[in-house]
Short mmCIF file of C-alpha atoms and ligand atoms in Angstrom, two decimals:
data_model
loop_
_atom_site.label_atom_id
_atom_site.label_comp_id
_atom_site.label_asym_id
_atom_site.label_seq_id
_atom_site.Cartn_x
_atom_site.Cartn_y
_atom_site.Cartn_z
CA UNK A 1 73.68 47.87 68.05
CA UNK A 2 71.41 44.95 66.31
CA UNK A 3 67.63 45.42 67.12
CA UNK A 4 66.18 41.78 66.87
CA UNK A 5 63.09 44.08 65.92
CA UNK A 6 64.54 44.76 62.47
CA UNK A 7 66.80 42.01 61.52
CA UNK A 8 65.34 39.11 62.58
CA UNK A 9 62.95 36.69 60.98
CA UNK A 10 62.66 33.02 59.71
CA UNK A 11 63.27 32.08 56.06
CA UNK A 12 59.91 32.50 54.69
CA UNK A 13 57.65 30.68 51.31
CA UNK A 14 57.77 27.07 51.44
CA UNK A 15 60.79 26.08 49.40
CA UNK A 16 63.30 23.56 50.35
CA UNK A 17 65.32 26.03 53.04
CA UNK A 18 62.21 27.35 54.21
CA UNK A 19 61.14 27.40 57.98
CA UNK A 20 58.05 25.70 57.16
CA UNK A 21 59.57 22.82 55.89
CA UNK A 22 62.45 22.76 57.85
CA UNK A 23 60.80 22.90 61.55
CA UNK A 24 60.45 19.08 63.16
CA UNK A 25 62.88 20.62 66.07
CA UNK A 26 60.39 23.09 67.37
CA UNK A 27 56.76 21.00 66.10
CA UNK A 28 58.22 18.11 68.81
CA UNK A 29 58.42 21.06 71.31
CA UNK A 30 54.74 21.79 70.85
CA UNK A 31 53.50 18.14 70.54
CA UNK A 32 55.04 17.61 74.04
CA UNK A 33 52.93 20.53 75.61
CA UNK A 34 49.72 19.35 74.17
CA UNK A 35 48.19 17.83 77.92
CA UNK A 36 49.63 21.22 79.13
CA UNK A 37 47.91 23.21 76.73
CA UNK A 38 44.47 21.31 77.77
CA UNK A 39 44.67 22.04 80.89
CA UNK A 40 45.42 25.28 81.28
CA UNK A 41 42.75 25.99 78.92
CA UNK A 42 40.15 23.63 81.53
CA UNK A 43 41.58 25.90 84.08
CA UNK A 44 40.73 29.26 82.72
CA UNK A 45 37.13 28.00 81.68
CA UNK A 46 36.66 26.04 85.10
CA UNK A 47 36.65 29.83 86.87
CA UNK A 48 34.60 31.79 84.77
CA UNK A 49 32.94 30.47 81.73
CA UNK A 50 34.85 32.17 78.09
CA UNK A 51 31.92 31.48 75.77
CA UNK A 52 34.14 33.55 73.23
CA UNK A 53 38.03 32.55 74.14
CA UNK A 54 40.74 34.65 72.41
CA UNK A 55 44.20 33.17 72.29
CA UNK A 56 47.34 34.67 71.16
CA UNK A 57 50.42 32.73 69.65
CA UNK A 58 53.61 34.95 70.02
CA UNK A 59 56.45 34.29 67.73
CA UNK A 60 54.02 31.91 65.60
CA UNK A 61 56.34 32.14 62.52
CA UNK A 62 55.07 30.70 59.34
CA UNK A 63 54.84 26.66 58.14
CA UNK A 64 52.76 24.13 59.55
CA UNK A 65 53.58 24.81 63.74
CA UNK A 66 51.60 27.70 63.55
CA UNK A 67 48.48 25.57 62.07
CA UNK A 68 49.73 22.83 64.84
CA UNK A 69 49.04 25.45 67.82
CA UNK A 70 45.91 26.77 66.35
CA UNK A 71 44.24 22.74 65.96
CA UNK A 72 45.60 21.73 69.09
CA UNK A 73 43.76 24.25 70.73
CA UNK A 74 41.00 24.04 68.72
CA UNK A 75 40.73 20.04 70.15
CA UNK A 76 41.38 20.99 73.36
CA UNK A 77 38.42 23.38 73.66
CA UNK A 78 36.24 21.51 72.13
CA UNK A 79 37.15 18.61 74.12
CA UNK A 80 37.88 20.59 77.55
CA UNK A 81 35.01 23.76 77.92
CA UNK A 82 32.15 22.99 75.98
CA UNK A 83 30.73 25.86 76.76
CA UNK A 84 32.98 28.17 74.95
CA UNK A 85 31.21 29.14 71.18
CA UNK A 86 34.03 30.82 69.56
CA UNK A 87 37.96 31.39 69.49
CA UNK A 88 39.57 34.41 68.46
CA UNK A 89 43.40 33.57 67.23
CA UNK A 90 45.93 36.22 67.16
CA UNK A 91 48.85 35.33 65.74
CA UNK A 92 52.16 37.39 66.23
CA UNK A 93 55.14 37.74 65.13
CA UNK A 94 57.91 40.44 63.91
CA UNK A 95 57.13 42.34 61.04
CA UNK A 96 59.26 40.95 58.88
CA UNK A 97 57.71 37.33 59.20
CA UNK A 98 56.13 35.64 56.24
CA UNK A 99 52.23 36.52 57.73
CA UNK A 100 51.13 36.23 53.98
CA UNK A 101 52.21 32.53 53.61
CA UNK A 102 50.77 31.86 56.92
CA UNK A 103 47.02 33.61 55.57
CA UNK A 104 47.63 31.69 52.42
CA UNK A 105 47.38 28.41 53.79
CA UNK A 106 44.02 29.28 56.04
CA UNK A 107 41.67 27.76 53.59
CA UNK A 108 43.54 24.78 53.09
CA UNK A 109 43.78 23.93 57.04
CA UNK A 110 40.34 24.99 57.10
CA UNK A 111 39.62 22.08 55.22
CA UNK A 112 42.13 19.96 57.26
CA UNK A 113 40.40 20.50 60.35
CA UNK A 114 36.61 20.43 59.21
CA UNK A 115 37.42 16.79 58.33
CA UNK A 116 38.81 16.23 61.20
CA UNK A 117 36.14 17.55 63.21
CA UNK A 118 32.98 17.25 61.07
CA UNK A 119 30.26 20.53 60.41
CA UNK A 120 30.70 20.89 64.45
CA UNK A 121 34.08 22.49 64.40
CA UNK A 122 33.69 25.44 66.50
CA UNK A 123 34.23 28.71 65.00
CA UNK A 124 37.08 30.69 64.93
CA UNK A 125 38.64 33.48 63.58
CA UNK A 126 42.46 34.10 62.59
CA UNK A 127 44.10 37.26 62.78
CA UNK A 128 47.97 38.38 62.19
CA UNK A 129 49.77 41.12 64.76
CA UNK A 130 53.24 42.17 63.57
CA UNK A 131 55.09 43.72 66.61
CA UNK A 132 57.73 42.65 69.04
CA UNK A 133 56.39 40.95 72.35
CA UNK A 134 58.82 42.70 74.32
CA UNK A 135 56.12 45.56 73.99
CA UNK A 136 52.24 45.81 74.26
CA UNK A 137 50.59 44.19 71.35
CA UNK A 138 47.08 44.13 72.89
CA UNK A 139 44.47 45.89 74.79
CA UNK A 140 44.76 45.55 78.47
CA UNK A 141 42.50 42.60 79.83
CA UNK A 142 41.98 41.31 76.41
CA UNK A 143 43.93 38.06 76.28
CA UNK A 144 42.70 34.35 78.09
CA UNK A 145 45.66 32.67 76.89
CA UNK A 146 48.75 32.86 75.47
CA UNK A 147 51.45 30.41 74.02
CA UNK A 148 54.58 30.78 73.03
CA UNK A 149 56.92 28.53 71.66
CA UNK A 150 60.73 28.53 70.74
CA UNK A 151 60.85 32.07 71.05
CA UNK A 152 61.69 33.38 74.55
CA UNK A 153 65.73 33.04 74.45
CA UNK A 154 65.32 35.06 71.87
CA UNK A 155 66.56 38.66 73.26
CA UNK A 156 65.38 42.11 71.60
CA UNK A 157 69.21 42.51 71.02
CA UNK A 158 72.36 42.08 71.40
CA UNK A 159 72.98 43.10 75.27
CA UNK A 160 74.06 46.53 75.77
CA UNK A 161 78.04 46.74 76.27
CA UNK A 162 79.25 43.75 74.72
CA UNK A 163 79.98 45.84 71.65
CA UNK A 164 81.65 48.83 73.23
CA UNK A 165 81.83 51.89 71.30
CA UNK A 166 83.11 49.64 68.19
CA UNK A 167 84.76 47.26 70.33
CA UNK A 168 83.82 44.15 70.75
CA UNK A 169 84.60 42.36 73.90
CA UNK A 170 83.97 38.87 72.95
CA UNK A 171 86.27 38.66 69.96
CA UNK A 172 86.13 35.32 68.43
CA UNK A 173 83.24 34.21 69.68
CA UNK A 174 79.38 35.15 68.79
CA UNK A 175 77.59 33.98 71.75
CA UNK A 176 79.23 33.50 75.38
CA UNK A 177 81.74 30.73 74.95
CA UNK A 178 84.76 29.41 77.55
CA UNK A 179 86.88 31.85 76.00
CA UNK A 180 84.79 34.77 76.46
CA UNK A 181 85.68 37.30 79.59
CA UNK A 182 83.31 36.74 82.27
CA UNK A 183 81.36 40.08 82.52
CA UNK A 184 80.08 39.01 78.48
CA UNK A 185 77.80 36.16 80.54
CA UNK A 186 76.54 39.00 83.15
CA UNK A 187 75.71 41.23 79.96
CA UNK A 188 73.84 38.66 78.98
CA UNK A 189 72.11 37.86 81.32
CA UNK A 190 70.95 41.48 82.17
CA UNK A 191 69.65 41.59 78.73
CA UNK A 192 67.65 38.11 79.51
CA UNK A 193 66.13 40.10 82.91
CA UNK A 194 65.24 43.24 81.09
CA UNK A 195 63.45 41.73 78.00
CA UNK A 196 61.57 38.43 80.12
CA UNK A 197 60.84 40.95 82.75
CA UNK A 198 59.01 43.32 80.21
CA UNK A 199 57.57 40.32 78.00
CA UNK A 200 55.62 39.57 81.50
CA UNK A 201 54.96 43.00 82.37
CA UNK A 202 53.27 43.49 79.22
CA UNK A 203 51.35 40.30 78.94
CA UNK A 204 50.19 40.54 82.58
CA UNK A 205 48.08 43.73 81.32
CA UNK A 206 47.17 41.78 78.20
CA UNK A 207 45.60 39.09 80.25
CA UNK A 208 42.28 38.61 81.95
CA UNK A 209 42.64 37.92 85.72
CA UNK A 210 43.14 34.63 86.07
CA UNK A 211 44.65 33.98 81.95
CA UNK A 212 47.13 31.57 81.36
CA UNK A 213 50.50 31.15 79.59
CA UNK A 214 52.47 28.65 78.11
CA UNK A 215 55.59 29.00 77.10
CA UNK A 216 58.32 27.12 75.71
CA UNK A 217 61.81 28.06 75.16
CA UNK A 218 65.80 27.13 75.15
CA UNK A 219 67.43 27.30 78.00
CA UNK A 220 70.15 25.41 80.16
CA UNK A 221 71.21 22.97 82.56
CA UNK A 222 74.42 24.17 84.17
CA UNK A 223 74.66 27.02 87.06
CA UNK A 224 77.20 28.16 84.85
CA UNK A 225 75.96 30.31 81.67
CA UNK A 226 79.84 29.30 79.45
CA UNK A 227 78.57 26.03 80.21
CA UNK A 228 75.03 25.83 78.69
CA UNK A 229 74.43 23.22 75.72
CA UNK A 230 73.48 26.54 73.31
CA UNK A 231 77.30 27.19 73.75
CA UNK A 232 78.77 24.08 72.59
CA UNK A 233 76.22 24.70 69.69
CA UNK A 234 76.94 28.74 68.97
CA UNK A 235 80.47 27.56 69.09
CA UNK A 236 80.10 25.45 65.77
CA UNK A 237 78.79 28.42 64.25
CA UNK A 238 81.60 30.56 65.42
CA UNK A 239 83.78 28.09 64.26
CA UNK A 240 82.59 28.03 60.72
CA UNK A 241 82.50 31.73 60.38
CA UNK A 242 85.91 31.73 61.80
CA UNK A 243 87.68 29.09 58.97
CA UNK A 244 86.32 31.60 56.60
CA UNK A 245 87.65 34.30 58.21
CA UNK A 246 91.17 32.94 57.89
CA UNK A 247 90.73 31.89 54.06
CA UNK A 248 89.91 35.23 53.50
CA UNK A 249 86.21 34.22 52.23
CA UNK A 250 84.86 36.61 55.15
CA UNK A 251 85.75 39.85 56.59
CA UNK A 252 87.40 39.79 59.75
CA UNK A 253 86.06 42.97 60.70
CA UNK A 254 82.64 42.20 60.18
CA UNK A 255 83.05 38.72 62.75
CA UNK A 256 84.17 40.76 65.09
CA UNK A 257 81.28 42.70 65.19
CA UNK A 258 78.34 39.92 65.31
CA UNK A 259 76.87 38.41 68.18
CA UNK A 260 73.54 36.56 68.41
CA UNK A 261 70.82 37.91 70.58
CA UNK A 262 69.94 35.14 72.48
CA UNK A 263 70.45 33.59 76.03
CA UNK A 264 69.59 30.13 77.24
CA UNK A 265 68.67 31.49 80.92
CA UNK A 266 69.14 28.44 83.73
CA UNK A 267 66.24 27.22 85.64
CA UNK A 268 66.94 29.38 88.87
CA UNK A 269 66.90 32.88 86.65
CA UNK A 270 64.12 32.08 85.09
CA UNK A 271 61.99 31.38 88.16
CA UNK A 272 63.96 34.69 89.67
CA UNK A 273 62.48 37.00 87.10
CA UNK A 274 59.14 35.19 87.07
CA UNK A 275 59.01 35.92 90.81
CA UNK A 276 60.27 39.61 90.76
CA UNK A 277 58.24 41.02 88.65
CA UNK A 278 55.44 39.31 90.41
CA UNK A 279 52.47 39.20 87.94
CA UNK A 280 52.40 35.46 87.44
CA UNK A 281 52.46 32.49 89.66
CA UNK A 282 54.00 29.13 88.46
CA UNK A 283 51.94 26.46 87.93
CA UNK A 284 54.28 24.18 86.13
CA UNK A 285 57.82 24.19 85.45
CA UNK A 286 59.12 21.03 82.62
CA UNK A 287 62.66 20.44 81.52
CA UNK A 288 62.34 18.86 77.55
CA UNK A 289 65.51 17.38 76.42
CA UNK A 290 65.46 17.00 72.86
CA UNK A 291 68.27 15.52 70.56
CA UNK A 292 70.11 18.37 68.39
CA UNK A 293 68.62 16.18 65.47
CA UNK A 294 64.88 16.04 65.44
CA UNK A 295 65.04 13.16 62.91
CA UNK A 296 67.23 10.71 65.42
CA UNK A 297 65.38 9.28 68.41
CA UNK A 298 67.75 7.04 69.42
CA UNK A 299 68.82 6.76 73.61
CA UNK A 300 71.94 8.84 74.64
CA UNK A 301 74.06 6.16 74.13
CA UNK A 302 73.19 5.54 70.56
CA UNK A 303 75.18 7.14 67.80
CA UNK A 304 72.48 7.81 64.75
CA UNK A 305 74.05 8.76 61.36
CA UNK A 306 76.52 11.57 62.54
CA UNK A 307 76.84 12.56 59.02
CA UNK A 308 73.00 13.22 58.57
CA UNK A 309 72.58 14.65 61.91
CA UNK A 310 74.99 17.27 60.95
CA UNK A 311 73.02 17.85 58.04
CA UNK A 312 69.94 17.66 59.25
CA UNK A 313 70.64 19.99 62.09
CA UNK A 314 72.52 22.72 59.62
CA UNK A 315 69.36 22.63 57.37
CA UNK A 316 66.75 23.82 60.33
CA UNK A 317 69.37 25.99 61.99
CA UNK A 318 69.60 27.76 58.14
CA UNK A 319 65.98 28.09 58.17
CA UNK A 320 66.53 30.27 61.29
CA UNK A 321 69.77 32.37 61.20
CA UNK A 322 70.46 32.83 57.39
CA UNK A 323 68.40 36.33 57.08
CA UNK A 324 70.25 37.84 60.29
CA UNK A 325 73.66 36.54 58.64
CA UNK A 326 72.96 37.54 55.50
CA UNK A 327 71.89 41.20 57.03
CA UNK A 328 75.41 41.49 58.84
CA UNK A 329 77.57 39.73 56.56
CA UNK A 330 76.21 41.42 53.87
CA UNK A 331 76.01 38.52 50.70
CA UNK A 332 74.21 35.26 50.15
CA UNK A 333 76.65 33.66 48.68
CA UNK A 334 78.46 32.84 51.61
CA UNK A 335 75.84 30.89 53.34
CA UNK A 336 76.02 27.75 51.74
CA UNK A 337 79.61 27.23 52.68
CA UNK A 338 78.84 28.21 56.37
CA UNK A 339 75.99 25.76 56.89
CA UNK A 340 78.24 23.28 54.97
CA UNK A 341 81.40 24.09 57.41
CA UNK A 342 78.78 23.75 60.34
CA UNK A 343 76.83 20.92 59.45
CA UNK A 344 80.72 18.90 59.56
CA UNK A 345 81.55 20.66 62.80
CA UNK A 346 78.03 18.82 64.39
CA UNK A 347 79.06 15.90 62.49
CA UNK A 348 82.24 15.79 64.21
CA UNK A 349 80.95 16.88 67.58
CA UNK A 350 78.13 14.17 67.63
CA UNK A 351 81.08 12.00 67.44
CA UNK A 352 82.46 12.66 70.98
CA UNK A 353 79.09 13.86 72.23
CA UNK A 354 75.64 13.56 72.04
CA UNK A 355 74.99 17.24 73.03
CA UNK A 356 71.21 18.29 73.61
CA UNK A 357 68.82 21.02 73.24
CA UNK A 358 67.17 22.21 76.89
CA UNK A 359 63.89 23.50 76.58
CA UNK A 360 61.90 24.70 79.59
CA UNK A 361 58.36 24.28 79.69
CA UNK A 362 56.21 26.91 81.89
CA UNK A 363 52.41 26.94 82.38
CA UNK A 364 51.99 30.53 84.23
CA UNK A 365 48.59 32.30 85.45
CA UNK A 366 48.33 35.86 85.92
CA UNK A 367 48.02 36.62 89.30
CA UNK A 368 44.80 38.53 90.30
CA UNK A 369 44.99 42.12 90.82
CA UNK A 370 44.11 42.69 94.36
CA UNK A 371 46.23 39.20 95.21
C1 SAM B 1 62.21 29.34 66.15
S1 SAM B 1 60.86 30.31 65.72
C2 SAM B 1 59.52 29.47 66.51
C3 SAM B 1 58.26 29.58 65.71
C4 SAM B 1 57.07 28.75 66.18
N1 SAM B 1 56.54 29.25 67.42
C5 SAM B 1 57.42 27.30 66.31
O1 SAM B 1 57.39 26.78 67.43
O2 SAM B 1 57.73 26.68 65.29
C6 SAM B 1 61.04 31.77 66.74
C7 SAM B 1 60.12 32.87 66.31
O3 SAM B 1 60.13 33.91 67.31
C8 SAM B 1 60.02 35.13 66.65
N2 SAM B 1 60.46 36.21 67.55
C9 SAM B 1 61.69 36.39 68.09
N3 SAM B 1 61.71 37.51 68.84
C10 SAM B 1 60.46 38.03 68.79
C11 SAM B 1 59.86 39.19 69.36
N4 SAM B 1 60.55 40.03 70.13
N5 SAM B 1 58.55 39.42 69.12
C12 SAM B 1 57.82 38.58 68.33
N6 SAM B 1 58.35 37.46 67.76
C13 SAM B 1 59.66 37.19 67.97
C14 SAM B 1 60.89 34.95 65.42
O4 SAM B 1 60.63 35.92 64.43
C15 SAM B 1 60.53 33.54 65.01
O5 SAM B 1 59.49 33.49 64.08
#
């Protein structure tokens, strides 16, 4: 059974199939929950005064988003709660994430933001914590705020039961799809419960009375989890995996044995786990739509280049997926042709469909204790 723990992580450096440079998807994300960011942040301040605020970023990757969270915040404070003198950042992420490039580029945002912001910048101090956030990462009442962003549908693996003592019961497929048997969506979804249930349990004894969260990740719009957008997407995958299964480029054996670890929860389970595990109350609840190509703005109705939307979109979803293929499938060389076979199957798809990524925004506040 895959442990996201081990086998998952971003491509790292800066080179042309890098995360860093391939991440305008997510960086739109997080420009769109800037005003949400600054207020939560006047919130926790407008209780008790944080003259020294310490923020965590979980699943902050590496590339220029990560620098993007830490300067928004940066603004916002200095903007929002002048009376706060310092900010702690802790930056998380698994252990296999590229924290070096991320420490490498310090001095040169340094730089960045002191001319934004003149001698007065506040001070602040960056910090890396390798570690799954599915577990503690922090000392209890430690944490004011917390972001997240692009991270949550992320699951710590692949559910239990879907691979069934070396049989897989969602053959074809490698994430719920129309074809897949029914109970592979309530697996699924189990897994989602479990692992968003712990990531609040564990944050809600991270957090100060009172802290605040914001958190952005995929989910969907339909009741119905075969129906999310993330299938239609996970199904162009499967697809290309599958056309090299039957040229003989790619083991059968070894398709039949992958599945992603992810789940694009609806609305409704979302707001059920936030409210059974009881540690946080909503204060906000958005639903982003965002265009499987972050380089086409163009209305619903508009067809942008198909043909460079389908590249553009295989070229950040490489950035993302090509260590945990390459761990399963076992070579490199295969991974151009995928992404190539994928990026025509978006093309394609774009055609009949303009298909979209739905990503839930949530501002949460931990509950106090003796509420
Ligand atoms: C798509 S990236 C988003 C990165 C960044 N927050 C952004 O918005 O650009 C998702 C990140 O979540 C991290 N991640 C996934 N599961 C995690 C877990 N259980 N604990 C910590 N990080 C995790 C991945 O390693 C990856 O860096």
């Amino acid at each position: 059974m895959m442990k996201v723990e081990e086998a998952l992580h971003m491509v790292g450096g800066a080179g042309d199939t890098s995360y860093a440079s391939n991440s305008k998807l997510q960086e739109k994300a997080i420009r769109k929950t800037k005003h949400i960011v600054e207020n939560a942040l006047k919130n926790i301040n407008g209780e008790v005064i944080y003259k020294s605020l310490v923020v965590a970023d979980l699943g902050c990757s590496s590339g220029p988003n990560a620098f993007l969270v830490i300067s928004q915040i940066i603004s916002a404070v200095m903007e929002g709660c002048q009376k706060t003198k310092e900010i702690t950042f802790l930056l998380n992420d698994l252990p296999g994430n590229d924290f070096n490039a991320i420490f490498q580029s310090l001095s040169l945002f340094e730089k960045k933001v002191k001319e934004e912001h003149g001698d007065q910048v506040l001070p602040y101090y960056v910090a890396g914590v390798p570690g799954s956030f599915y577990g503690r990462l922090f000392p209890n009442n430690s944490l004011h705020f917390a972001h997240s962003s692009y991270c949550l549908m992320w699951l710590s693996q692949v559910p239990v039961g879907i691979e069934n003592g070396g049989v897989n019961i969602n053959q074809g497929n490698i994430y719920i799809s129309r074809t897949s048997p029914p109970i592979v969506s309530r697996l699924y979804l189990e897994q989602f419960k479990r692992d968003f249930s712990s990531f609040l349990r564990c944050r809600s004894q991270e957090l100060v009375n009172g802290g605040q969260m914001i958190l952005s990740f995929l989910g969907r719009k339909s009741s119905d989890p075969s129906k999310a957008e993330l299938c239609q997407f996970y199904d162009l995958v499967a697809n290309a995996l599958n056309s090299m299964v039957q040229e003989g480029l790619l083991e059968e054996e070894k398709m039949n044995t992958f599945n992603m670890p992810l789940y694009a929860a609806s609305k409704e389970e979302v707001q059920q786990v936030i409210q059974s595990e009881g540690s946080f109350y909503i204060e906000q609840m958005q639903i982003l739509e965002s265009n499987w190509d972050p380089f086409d703005d163009l209305d619903d109705d508009q067809v942008f280049d198909n043909m460079k939307s389908g590249h553009n979109v295989a070229k950040y979803k490489r950035a993302v997926l090509e260590p945990l293929l390459v761990r399963h499938f076992g070579e490199q060389a295969f991974v151009d042709q995928v992404f190539a076979r994928f990026a025509q199957n978006v093309a394609k798809h774009l055609l009949k469909e303009k298909t979209k990524h739905i990503v839930f925004i949530l501002a949460l506040k931990a509950k106090y204790l003796n509420d």
